mmCIF file of C-alpha atoms and ligand atoms in Angstrom:
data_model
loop_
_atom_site.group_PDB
_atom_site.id
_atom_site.type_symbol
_atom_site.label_atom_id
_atom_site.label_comp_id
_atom_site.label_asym_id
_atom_site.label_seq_id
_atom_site.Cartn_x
_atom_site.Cartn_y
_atom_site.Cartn_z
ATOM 1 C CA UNK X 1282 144.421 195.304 -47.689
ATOM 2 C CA UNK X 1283 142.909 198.195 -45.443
ATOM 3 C CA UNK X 1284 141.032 199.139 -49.142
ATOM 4 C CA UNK X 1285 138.872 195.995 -48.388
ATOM 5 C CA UNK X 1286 136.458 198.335 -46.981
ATOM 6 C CA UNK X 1287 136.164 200.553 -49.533
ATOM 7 C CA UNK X 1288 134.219 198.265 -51.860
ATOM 8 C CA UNK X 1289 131.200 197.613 -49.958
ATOM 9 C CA UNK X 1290 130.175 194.148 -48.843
ATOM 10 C CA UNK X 1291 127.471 193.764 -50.647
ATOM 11 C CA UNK X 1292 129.495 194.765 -54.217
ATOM 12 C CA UNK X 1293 131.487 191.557 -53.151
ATOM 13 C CA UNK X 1294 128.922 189.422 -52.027
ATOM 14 C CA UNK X 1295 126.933 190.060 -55.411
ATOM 15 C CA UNK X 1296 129.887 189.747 -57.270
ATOM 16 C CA UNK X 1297 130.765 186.284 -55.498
ATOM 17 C CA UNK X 1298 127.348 184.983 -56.355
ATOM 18 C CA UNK X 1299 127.670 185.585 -59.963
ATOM 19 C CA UNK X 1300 130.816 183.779 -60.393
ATOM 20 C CA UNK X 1301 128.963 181.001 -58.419
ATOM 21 C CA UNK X 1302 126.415 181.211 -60.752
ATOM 22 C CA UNK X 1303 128.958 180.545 -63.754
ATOM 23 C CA UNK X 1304 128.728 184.208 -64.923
ATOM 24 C CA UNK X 1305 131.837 183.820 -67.729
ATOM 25 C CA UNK X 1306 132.465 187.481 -67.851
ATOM 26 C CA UNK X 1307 132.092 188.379 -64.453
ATOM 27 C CA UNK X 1308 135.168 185.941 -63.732
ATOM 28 C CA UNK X 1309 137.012 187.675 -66.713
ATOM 29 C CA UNK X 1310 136.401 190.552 -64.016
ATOM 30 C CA UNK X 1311 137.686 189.173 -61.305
ATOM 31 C CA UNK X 1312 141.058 187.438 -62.940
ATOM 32 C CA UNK X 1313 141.490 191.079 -64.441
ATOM 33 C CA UNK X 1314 141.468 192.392 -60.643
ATOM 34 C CA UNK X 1315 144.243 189.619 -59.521
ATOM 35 C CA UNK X 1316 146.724 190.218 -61.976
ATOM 36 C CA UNK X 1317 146.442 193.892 -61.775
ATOM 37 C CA UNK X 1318 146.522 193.999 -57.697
ATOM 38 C CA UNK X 1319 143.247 195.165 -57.426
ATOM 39 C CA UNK X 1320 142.032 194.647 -53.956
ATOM 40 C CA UNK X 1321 138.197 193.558 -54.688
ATOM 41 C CA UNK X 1322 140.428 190.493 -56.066
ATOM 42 C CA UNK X 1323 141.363 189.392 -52.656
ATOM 43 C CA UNK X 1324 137.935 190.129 -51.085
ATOM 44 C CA UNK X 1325 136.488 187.829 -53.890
ATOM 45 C CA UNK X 1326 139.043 185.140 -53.406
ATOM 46 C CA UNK X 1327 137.943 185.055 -49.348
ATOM 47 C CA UNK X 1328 134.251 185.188 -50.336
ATOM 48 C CA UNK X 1329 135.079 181.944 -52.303
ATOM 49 C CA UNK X 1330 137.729 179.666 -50.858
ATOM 50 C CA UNK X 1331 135.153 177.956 -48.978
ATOM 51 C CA UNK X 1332 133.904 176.453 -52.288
ATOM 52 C CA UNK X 1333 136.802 175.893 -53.948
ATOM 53 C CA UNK X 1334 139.146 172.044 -53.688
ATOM 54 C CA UNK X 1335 136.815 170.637 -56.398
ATOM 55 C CA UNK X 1336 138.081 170.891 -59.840
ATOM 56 C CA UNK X 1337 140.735 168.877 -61.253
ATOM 57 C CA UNK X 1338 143.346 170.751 -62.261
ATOM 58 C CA UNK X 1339 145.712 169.615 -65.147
ATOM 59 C CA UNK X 1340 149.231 171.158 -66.110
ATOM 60 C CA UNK X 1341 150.161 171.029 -69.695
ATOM 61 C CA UNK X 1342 153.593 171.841 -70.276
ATOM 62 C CA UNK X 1343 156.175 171.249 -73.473
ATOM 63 C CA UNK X 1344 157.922 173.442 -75.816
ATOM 64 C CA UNK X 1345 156.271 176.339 -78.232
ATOM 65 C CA UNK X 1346 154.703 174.795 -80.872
ATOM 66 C CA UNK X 1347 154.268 171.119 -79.313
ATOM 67 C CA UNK X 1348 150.668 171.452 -79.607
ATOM 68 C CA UNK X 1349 149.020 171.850 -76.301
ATOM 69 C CA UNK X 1350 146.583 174.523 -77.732
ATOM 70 C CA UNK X 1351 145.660 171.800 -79.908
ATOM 71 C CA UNK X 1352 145.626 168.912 -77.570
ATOM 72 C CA UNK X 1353 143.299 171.089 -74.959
ATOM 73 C CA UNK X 1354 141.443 172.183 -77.767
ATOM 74 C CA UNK X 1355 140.568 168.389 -78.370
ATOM 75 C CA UNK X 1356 140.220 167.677 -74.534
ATOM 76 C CA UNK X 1357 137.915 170.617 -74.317
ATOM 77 C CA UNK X 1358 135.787 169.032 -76.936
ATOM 78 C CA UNK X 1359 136.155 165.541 -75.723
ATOM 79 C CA UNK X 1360 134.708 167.037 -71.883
ATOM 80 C CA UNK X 1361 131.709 169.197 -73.390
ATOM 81 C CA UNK X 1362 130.530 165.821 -74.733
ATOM 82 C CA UNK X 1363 130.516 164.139 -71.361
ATOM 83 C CA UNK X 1364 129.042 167.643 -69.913
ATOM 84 C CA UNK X 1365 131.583 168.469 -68.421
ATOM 85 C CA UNK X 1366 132.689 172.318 -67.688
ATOM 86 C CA UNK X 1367 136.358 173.265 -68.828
ATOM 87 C CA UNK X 1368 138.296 175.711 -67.799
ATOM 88 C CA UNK X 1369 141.439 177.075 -69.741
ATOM 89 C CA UNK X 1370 143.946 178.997 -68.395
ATOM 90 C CA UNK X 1371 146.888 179.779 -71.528
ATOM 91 C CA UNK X 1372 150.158 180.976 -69.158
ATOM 92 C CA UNK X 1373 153.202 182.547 -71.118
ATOM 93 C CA UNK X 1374 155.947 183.615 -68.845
ATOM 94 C CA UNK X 1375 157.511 185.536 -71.958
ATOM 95 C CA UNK X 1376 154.451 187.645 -72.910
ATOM 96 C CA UNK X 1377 153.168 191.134 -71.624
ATOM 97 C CA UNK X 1378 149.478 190.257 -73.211
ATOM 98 C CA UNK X 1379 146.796 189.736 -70.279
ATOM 99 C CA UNK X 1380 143.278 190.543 -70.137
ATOM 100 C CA UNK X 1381 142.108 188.766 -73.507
ATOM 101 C CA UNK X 1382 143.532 186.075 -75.837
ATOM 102 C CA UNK X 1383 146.779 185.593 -77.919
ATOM 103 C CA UNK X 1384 145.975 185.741 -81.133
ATOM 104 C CA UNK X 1385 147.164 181.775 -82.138
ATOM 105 C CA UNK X 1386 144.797 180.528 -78.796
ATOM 106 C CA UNK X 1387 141.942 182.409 -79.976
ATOM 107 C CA UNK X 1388 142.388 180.631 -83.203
ATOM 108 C CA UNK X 1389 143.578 177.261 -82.014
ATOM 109 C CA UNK X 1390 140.432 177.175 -78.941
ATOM 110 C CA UNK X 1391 138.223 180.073 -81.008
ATOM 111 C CA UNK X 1392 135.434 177.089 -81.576
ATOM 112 C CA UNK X 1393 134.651 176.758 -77.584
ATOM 113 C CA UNK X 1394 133.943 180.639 -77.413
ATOM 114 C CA UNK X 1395 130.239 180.467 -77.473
ATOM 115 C CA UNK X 1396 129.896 178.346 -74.845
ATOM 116 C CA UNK X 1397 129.377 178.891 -71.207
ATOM 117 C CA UNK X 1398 130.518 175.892 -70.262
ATOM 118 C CA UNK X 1399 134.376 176.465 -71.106
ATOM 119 C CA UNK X 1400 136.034 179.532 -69.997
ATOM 120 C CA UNK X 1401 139.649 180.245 -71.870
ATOM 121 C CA UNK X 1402 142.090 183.162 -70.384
ATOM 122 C CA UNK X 1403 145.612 183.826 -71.714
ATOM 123 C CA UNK X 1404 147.913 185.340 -68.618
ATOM 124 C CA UNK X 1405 150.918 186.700 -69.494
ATOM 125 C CA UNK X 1406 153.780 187.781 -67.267
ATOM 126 C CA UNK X 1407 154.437 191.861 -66.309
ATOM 127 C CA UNK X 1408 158.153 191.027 -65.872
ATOM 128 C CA UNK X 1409 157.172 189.236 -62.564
ATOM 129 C CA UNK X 1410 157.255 185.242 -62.857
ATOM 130 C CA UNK X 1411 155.787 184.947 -58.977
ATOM 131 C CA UNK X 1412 153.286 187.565 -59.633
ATOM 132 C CA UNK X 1413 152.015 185.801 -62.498
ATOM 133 C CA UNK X 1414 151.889 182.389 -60.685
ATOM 134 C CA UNK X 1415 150.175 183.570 -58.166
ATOM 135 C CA UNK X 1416 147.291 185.614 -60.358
ATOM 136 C CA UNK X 1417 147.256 182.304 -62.402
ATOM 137 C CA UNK X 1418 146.769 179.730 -58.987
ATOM 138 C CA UNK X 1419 143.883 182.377 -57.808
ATOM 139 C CA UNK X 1420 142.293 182.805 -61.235
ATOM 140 C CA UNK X 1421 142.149 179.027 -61.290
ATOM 141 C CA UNK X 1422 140.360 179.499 -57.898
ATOM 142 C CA UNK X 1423 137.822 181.286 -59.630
ATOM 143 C CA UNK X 1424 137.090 179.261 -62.142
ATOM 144 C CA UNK X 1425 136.801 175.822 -59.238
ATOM 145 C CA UNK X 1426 134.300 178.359 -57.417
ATOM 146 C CA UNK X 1427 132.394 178.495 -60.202
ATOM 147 C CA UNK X 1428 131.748 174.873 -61.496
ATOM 148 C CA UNK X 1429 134.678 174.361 -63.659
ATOM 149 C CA UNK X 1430 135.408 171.045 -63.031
ATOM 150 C CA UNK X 1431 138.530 170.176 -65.062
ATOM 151 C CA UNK X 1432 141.157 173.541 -65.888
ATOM 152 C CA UNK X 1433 143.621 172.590 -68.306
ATOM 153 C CA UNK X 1434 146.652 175.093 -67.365
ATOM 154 C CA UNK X 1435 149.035 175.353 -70.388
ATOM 155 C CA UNK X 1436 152.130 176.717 -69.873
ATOM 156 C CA UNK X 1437 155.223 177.234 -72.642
ATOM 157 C CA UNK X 1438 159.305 176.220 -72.239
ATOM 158 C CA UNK X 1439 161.816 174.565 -69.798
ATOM 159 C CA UNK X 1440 162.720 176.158 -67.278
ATOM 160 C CA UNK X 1441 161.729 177.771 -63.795
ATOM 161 C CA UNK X 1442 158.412 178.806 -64.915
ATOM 162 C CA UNK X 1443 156.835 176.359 -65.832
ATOM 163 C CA UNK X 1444 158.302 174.030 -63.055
ATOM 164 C CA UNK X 1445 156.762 177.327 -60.751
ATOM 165 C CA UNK X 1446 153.128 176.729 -62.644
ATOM 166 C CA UNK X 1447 152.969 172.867 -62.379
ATOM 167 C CA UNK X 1448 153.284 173.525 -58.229
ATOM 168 C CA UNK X 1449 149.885 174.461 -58.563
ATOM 169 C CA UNK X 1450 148.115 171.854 -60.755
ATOM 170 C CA UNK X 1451 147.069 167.988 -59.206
ATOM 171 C CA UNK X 1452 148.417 165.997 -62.350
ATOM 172 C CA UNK X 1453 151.603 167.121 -64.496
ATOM 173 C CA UNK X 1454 151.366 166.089 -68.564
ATOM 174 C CA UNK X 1455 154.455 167.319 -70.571
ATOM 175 C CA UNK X 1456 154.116 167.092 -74.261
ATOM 176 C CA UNK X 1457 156.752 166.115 -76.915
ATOM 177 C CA UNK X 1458 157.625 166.109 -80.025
ATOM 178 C CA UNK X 1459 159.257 163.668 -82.212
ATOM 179 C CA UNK X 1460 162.609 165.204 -84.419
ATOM 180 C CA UNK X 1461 162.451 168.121 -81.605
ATOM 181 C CA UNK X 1462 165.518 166.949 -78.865
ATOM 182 C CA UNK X 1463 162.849 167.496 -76.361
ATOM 183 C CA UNK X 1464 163.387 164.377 -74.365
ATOM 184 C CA UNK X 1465 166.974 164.866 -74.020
ATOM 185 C CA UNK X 1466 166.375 168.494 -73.227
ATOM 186 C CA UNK X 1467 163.723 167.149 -70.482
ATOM 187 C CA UNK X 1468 166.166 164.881 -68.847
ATOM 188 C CA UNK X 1469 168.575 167.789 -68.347
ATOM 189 C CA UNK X 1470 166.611 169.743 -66.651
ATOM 190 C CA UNK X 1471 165.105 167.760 -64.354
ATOM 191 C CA UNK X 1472 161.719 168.208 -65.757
ATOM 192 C CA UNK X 1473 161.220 164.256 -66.350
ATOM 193 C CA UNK X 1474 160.345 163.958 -62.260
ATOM 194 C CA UNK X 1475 157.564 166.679 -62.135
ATOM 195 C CA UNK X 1476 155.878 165.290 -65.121
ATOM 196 C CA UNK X 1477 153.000 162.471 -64.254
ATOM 197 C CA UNK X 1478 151.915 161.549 -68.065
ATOM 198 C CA UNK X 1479 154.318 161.811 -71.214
ATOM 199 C CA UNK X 1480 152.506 163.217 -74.441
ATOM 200 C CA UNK X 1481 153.900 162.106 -77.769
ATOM 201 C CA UNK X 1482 152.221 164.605 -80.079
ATOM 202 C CA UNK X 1483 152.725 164.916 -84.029
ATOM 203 C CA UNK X 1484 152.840 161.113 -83.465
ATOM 204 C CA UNK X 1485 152.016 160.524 -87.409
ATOM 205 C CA UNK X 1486 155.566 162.080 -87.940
ATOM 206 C CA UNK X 1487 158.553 159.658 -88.507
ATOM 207 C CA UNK X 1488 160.394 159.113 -84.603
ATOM 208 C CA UNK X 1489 157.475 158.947 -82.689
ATOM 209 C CA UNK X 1490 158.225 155.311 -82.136
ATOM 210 C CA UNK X 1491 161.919 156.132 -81.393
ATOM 211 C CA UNK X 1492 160.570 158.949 -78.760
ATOM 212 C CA UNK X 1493 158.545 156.983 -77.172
ATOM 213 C CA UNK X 1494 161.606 154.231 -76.742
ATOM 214 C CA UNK X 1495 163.500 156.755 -75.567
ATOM 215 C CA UNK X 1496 161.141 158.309 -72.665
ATOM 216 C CA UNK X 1497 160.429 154.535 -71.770
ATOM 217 C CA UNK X 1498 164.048 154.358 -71.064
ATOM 218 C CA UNK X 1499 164.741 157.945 -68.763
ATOM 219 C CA UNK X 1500 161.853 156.106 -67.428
ATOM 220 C CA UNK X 1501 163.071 152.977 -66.340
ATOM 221 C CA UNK X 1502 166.383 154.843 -64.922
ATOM 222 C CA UNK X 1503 164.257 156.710 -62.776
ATOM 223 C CA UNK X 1504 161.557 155.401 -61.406
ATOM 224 C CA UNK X 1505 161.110 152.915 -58.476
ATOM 225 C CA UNK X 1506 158.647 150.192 -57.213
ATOM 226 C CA UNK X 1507 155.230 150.964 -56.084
ATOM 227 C CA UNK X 1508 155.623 154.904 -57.727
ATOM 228 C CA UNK X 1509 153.161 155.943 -60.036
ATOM 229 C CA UNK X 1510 154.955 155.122 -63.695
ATOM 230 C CA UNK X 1511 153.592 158.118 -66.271
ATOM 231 C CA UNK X 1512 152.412 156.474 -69.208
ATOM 232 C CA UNK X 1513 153.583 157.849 -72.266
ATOM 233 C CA UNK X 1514 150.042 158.673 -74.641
ATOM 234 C CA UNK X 1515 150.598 159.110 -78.172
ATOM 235 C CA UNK X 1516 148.333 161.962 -79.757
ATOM 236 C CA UNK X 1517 147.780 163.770 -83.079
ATOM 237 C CA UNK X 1518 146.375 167.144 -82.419
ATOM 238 C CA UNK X 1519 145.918 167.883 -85.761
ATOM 239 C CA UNK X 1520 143.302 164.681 -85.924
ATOM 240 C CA UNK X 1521 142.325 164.339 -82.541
ATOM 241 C CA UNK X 1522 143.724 160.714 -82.359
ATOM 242 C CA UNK X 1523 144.664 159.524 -79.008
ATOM 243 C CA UNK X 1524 141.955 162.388 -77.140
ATOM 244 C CA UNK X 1525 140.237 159.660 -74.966
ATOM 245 C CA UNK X 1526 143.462 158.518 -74.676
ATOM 246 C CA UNK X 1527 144.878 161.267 -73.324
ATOM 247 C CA UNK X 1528 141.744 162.295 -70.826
ATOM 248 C CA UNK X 1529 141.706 157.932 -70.123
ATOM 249 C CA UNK X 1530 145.316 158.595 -68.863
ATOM 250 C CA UNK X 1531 144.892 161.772 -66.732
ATOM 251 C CA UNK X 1532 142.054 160.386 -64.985
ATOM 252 C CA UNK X 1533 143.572 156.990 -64.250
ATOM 253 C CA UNK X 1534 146.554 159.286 -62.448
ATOM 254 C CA UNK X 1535 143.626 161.134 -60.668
ATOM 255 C CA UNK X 1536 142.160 158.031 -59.116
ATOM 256 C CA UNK X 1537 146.069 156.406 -58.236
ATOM 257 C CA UNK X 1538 146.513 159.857 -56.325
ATOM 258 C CA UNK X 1539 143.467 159.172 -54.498
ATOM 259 C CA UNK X 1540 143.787 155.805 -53.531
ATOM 260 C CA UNK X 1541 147.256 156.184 -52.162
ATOM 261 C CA UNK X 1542 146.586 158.497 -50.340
ATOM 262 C CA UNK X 1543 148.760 161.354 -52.595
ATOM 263 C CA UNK X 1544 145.702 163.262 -53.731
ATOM 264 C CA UNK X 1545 145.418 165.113 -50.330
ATOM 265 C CA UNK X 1546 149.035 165.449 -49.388
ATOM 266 C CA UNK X 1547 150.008 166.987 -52.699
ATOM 267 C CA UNK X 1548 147.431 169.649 -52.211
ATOM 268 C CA UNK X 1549 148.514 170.302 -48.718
ATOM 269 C CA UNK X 1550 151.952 170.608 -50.130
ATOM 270 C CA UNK X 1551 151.032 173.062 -52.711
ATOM 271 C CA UNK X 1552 149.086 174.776 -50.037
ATOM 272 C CA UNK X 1553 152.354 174.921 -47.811
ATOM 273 C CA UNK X 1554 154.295 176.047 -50.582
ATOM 274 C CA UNK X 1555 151.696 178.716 -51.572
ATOM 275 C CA UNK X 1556 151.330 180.126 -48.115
ATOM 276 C CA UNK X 1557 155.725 180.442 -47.857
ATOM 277 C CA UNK X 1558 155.791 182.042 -51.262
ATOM 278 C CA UNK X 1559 153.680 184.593 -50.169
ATOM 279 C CA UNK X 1560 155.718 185.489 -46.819
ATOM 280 C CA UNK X 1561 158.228 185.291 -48.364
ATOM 281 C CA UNK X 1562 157.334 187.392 -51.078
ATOM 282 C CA UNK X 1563 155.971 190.004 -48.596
ATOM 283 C CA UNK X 1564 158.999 189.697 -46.686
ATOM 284 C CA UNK X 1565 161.543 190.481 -49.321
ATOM 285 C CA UNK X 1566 159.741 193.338 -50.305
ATOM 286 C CA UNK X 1567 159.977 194.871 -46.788
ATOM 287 C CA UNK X 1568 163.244 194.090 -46.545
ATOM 288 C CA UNK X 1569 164.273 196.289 -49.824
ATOM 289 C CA UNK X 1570 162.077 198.730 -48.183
ATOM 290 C CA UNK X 1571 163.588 199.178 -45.275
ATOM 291 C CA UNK X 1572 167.275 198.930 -46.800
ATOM 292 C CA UNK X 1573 166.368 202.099 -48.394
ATOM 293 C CA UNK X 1574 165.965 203.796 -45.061
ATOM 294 C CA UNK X 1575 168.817 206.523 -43.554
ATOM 295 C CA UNK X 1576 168.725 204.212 -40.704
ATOM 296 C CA UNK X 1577 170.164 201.208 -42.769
ATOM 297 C CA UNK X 1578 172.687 203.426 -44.868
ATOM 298 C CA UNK X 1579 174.084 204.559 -41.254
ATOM 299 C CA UNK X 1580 174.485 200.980 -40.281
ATOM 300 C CA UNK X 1581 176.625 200.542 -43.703
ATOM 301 C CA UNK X 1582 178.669 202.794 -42.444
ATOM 302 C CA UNK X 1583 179.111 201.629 -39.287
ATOM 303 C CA UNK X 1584 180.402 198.350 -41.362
ATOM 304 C CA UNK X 1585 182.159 199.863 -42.963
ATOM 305 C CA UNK X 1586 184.387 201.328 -40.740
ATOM 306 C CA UNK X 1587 184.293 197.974 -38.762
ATOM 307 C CA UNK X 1588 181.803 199.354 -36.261
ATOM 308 C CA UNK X 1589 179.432 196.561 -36.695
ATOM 309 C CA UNK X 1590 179.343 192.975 -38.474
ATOM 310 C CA UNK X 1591 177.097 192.154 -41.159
ATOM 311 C CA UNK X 1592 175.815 188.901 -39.064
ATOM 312 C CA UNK X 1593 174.988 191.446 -35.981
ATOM 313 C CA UNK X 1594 173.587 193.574 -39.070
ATOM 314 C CA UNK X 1595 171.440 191.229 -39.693
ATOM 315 C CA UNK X 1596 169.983 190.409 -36.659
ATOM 316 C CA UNK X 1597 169.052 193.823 -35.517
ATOM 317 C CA UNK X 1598 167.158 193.895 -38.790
ATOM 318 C CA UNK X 1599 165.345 190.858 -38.779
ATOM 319 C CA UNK X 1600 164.064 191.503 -35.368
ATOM 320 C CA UNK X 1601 162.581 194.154 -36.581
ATOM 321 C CA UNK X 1602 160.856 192.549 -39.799
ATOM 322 C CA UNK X 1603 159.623 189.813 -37.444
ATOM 323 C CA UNK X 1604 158.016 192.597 -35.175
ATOM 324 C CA UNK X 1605 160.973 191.756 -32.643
ATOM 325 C CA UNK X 1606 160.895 195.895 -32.412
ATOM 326 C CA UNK X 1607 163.743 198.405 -31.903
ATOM 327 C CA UNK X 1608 166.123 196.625 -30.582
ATOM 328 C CA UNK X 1609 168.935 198.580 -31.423
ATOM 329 C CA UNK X 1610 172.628 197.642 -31.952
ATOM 330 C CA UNK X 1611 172.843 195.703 -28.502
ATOM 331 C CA UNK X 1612 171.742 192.416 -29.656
HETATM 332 N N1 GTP K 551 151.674 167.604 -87.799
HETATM 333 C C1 GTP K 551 151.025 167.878 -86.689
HETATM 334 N N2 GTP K 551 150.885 169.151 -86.327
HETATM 335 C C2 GTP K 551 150.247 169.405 -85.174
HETATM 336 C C3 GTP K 551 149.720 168.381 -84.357
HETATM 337 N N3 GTP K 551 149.160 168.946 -83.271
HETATM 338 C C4 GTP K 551 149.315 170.268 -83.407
HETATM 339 N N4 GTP K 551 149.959 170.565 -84.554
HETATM 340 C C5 GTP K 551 150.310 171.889 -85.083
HETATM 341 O O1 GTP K 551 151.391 172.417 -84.359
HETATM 342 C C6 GTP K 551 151.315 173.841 -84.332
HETATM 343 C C7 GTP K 551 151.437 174.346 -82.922
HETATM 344 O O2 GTP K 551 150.319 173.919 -82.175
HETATM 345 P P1 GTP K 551 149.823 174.647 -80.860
HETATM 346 O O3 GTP K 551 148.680 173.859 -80.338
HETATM 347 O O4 GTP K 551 149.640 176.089 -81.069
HETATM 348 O O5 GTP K 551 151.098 174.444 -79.937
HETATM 349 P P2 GTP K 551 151.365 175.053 -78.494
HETATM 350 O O6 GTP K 551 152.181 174.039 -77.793
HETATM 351 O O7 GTP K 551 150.108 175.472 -77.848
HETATM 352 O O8 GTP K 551 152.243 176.293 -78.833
HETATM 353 P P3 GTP K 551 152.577 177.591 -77.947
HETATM 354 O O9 GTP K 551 151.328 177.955 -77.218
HETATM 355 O O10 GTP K 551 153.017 178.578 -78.931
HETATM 356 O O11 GTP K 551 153.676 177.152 -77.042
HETATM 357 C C8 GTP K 551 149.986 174.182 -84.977
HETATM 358 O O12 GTP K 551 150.229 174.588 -86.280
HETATM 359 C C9 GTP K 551 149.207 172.895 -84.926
HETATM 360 O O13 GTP K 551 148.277 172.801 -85.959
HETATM 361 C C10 GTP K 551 149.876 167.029 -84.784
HETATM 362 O O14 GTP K 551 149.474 166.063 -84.145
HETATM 363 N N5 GTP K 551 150.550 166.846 -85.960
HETATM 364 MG MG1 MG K 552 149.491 177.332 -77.049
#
């Protein structure tokens, strides 16, 4: 943070203007400087909060292979035709790649790469899952500062990563397959409640009607009156059947947000949650820190020999993170 400095203002300001401006490879720049911790990342981000709140931001979510390469390929296409700018921001937990494009999204999105009006990124994780949803929340920052106005975020599996990703994005669409297990799968793990549209891909193959019965009934169980009730959108990738569909459905839960009022208090709760994560996150890190101190080993021993409790242990030490200062043992 004290590095701020270093980069002058005006590197910043320029910079900021650029992105403002649309310039596609001078946000590749800047998402390169959040996931790698490079400070001119943060100075950026400040520059452009101010103009960021506007784009809609959409979390795609299913299994490997469901097709939501395919789908946002489609949805990107469907957009550029109503001038729209699209943003597309790949996330796989399980991969090391950042910085350009895994190879099957380069060849399932490839078409859109001339154009300045979509922007596609693939972020993949360094080991650390809040790292990488944090980098992928700010690089979607970016991309609102500079005029995208709908980011598709696509995100792989089940599991705490992508439920971690879909905190950041205003509408949640989970795509299925039929034949897969996926909605039983979904129903275990709790991943039916996060998910605000239900995406029946593949749905030429044999069980998509059967699918779609059986996400209508999870539904029914779990759902109560007045609540937003996710439609369930059948889609072929591979044709680009159900598209309008698809963008018809994510807009209609954009507009029920809005008029009940949700729109604005799920932002401020993602906001909340974004703002914890990060003290947290801090936090923790001093924490280890200090417990690596001679002055924390002593107090193990001092446990250990029944000198002090772990609860007065604690304390003493949490003062301290807090700024509570040197209190000493005599709390
Ligand atoms: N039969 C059929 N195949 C499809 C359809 N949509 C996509 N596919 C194919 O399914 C495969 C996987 O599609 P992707 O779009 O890469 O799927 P994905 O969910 O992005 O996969 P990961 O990013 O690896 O998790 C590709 O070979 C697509 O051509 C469809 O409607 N029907
Ligand atoms: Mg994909």
């Amino acid at each position: 943070m004290t590095r701020f400095r270093e980069h002058g203002e005006d590197e910043i300001r320029q910079w900021a203007d650029q992105i403002k401006n649309g310039d596609n490879r001078m946000i590749a720049r800047a998402i390169s400087c959040l996931e790698s911790g490079d400070s001119r990342g943060e100075a950026l981000l400040e520059k452009l909060y101010p103009r960021t709140g506007q784009a809609f931001l959409v979390g795609l979510t299913g299994a490997p292979g469901a097709g939501k390469s395919t789908l946002t390929d489609r949805l990107i296409t469907h957009l550029r035709g109503e001038g729209c700018k699209v943003g597309v921001l790949a996330v796989d937990p399980t991969s090391p790649f950042t910085g350009g494009a895994i190879l099957g999204d380069r060849v399932r999105m490839g078409r859109h790469a001339l154009d300045s009006g979509v922007f596609i990124r693939s972020m993949g994780s360094r080991g650390n899952l809040g790292g990488l949803a944090r980098a992928t929340r700010e690089a979607a920052r970016i991309l609102d500062a500079a005029g995208f106005e709908v980011i598709v975020i696509e995100t792989v599996g089940v599991g705490q990563s992508e439920v971690e990703i879909m905190h950041l994005a205003d509408t949640v669409a989970l795509v299925l397959t039929p034949g897969s297990g996926d909605a039983v799968q979904v129903f275990k793990a709790g991943i039916m409640e996060t998910a605000d549209l239900f995406i029946v891909n593949k749905a030429e193959r044999a069980g998509a009607a059967r699918l779609v019965r059986d996400i209508e009934e999870m539904l029914s169980l779990a759902k109560g009156e007045g609540e937003w009730i996710p439609p369930i959108i059948r889609t072929e990738g591979k044709t680009g059947r159900g598209t309008d569909e698809l963008w018809g459905g994510l807009q209609k839960h954009r507009r029920f947000l809005r008029e009940k009022g949700q729109w604005e208090e799920r932002r401020r709760t993602h906001l909340q949650r974004e703002v914890q994560t990060i003290i947290e996150e801090t936090m923790r890190a001093h924490l280890l820190q200090e417990m690596n101190s001679p002055s924390f080993r002593k107090d193990l021993d001092r446990m250990q020999i029944r000198q002090e409790s772990p609860r007065r242990v604690a304390r003493k030490w949490l003062n301290r993170l807090l700024g509570g200062g040197e209190e000493g043992g005599g709390t």
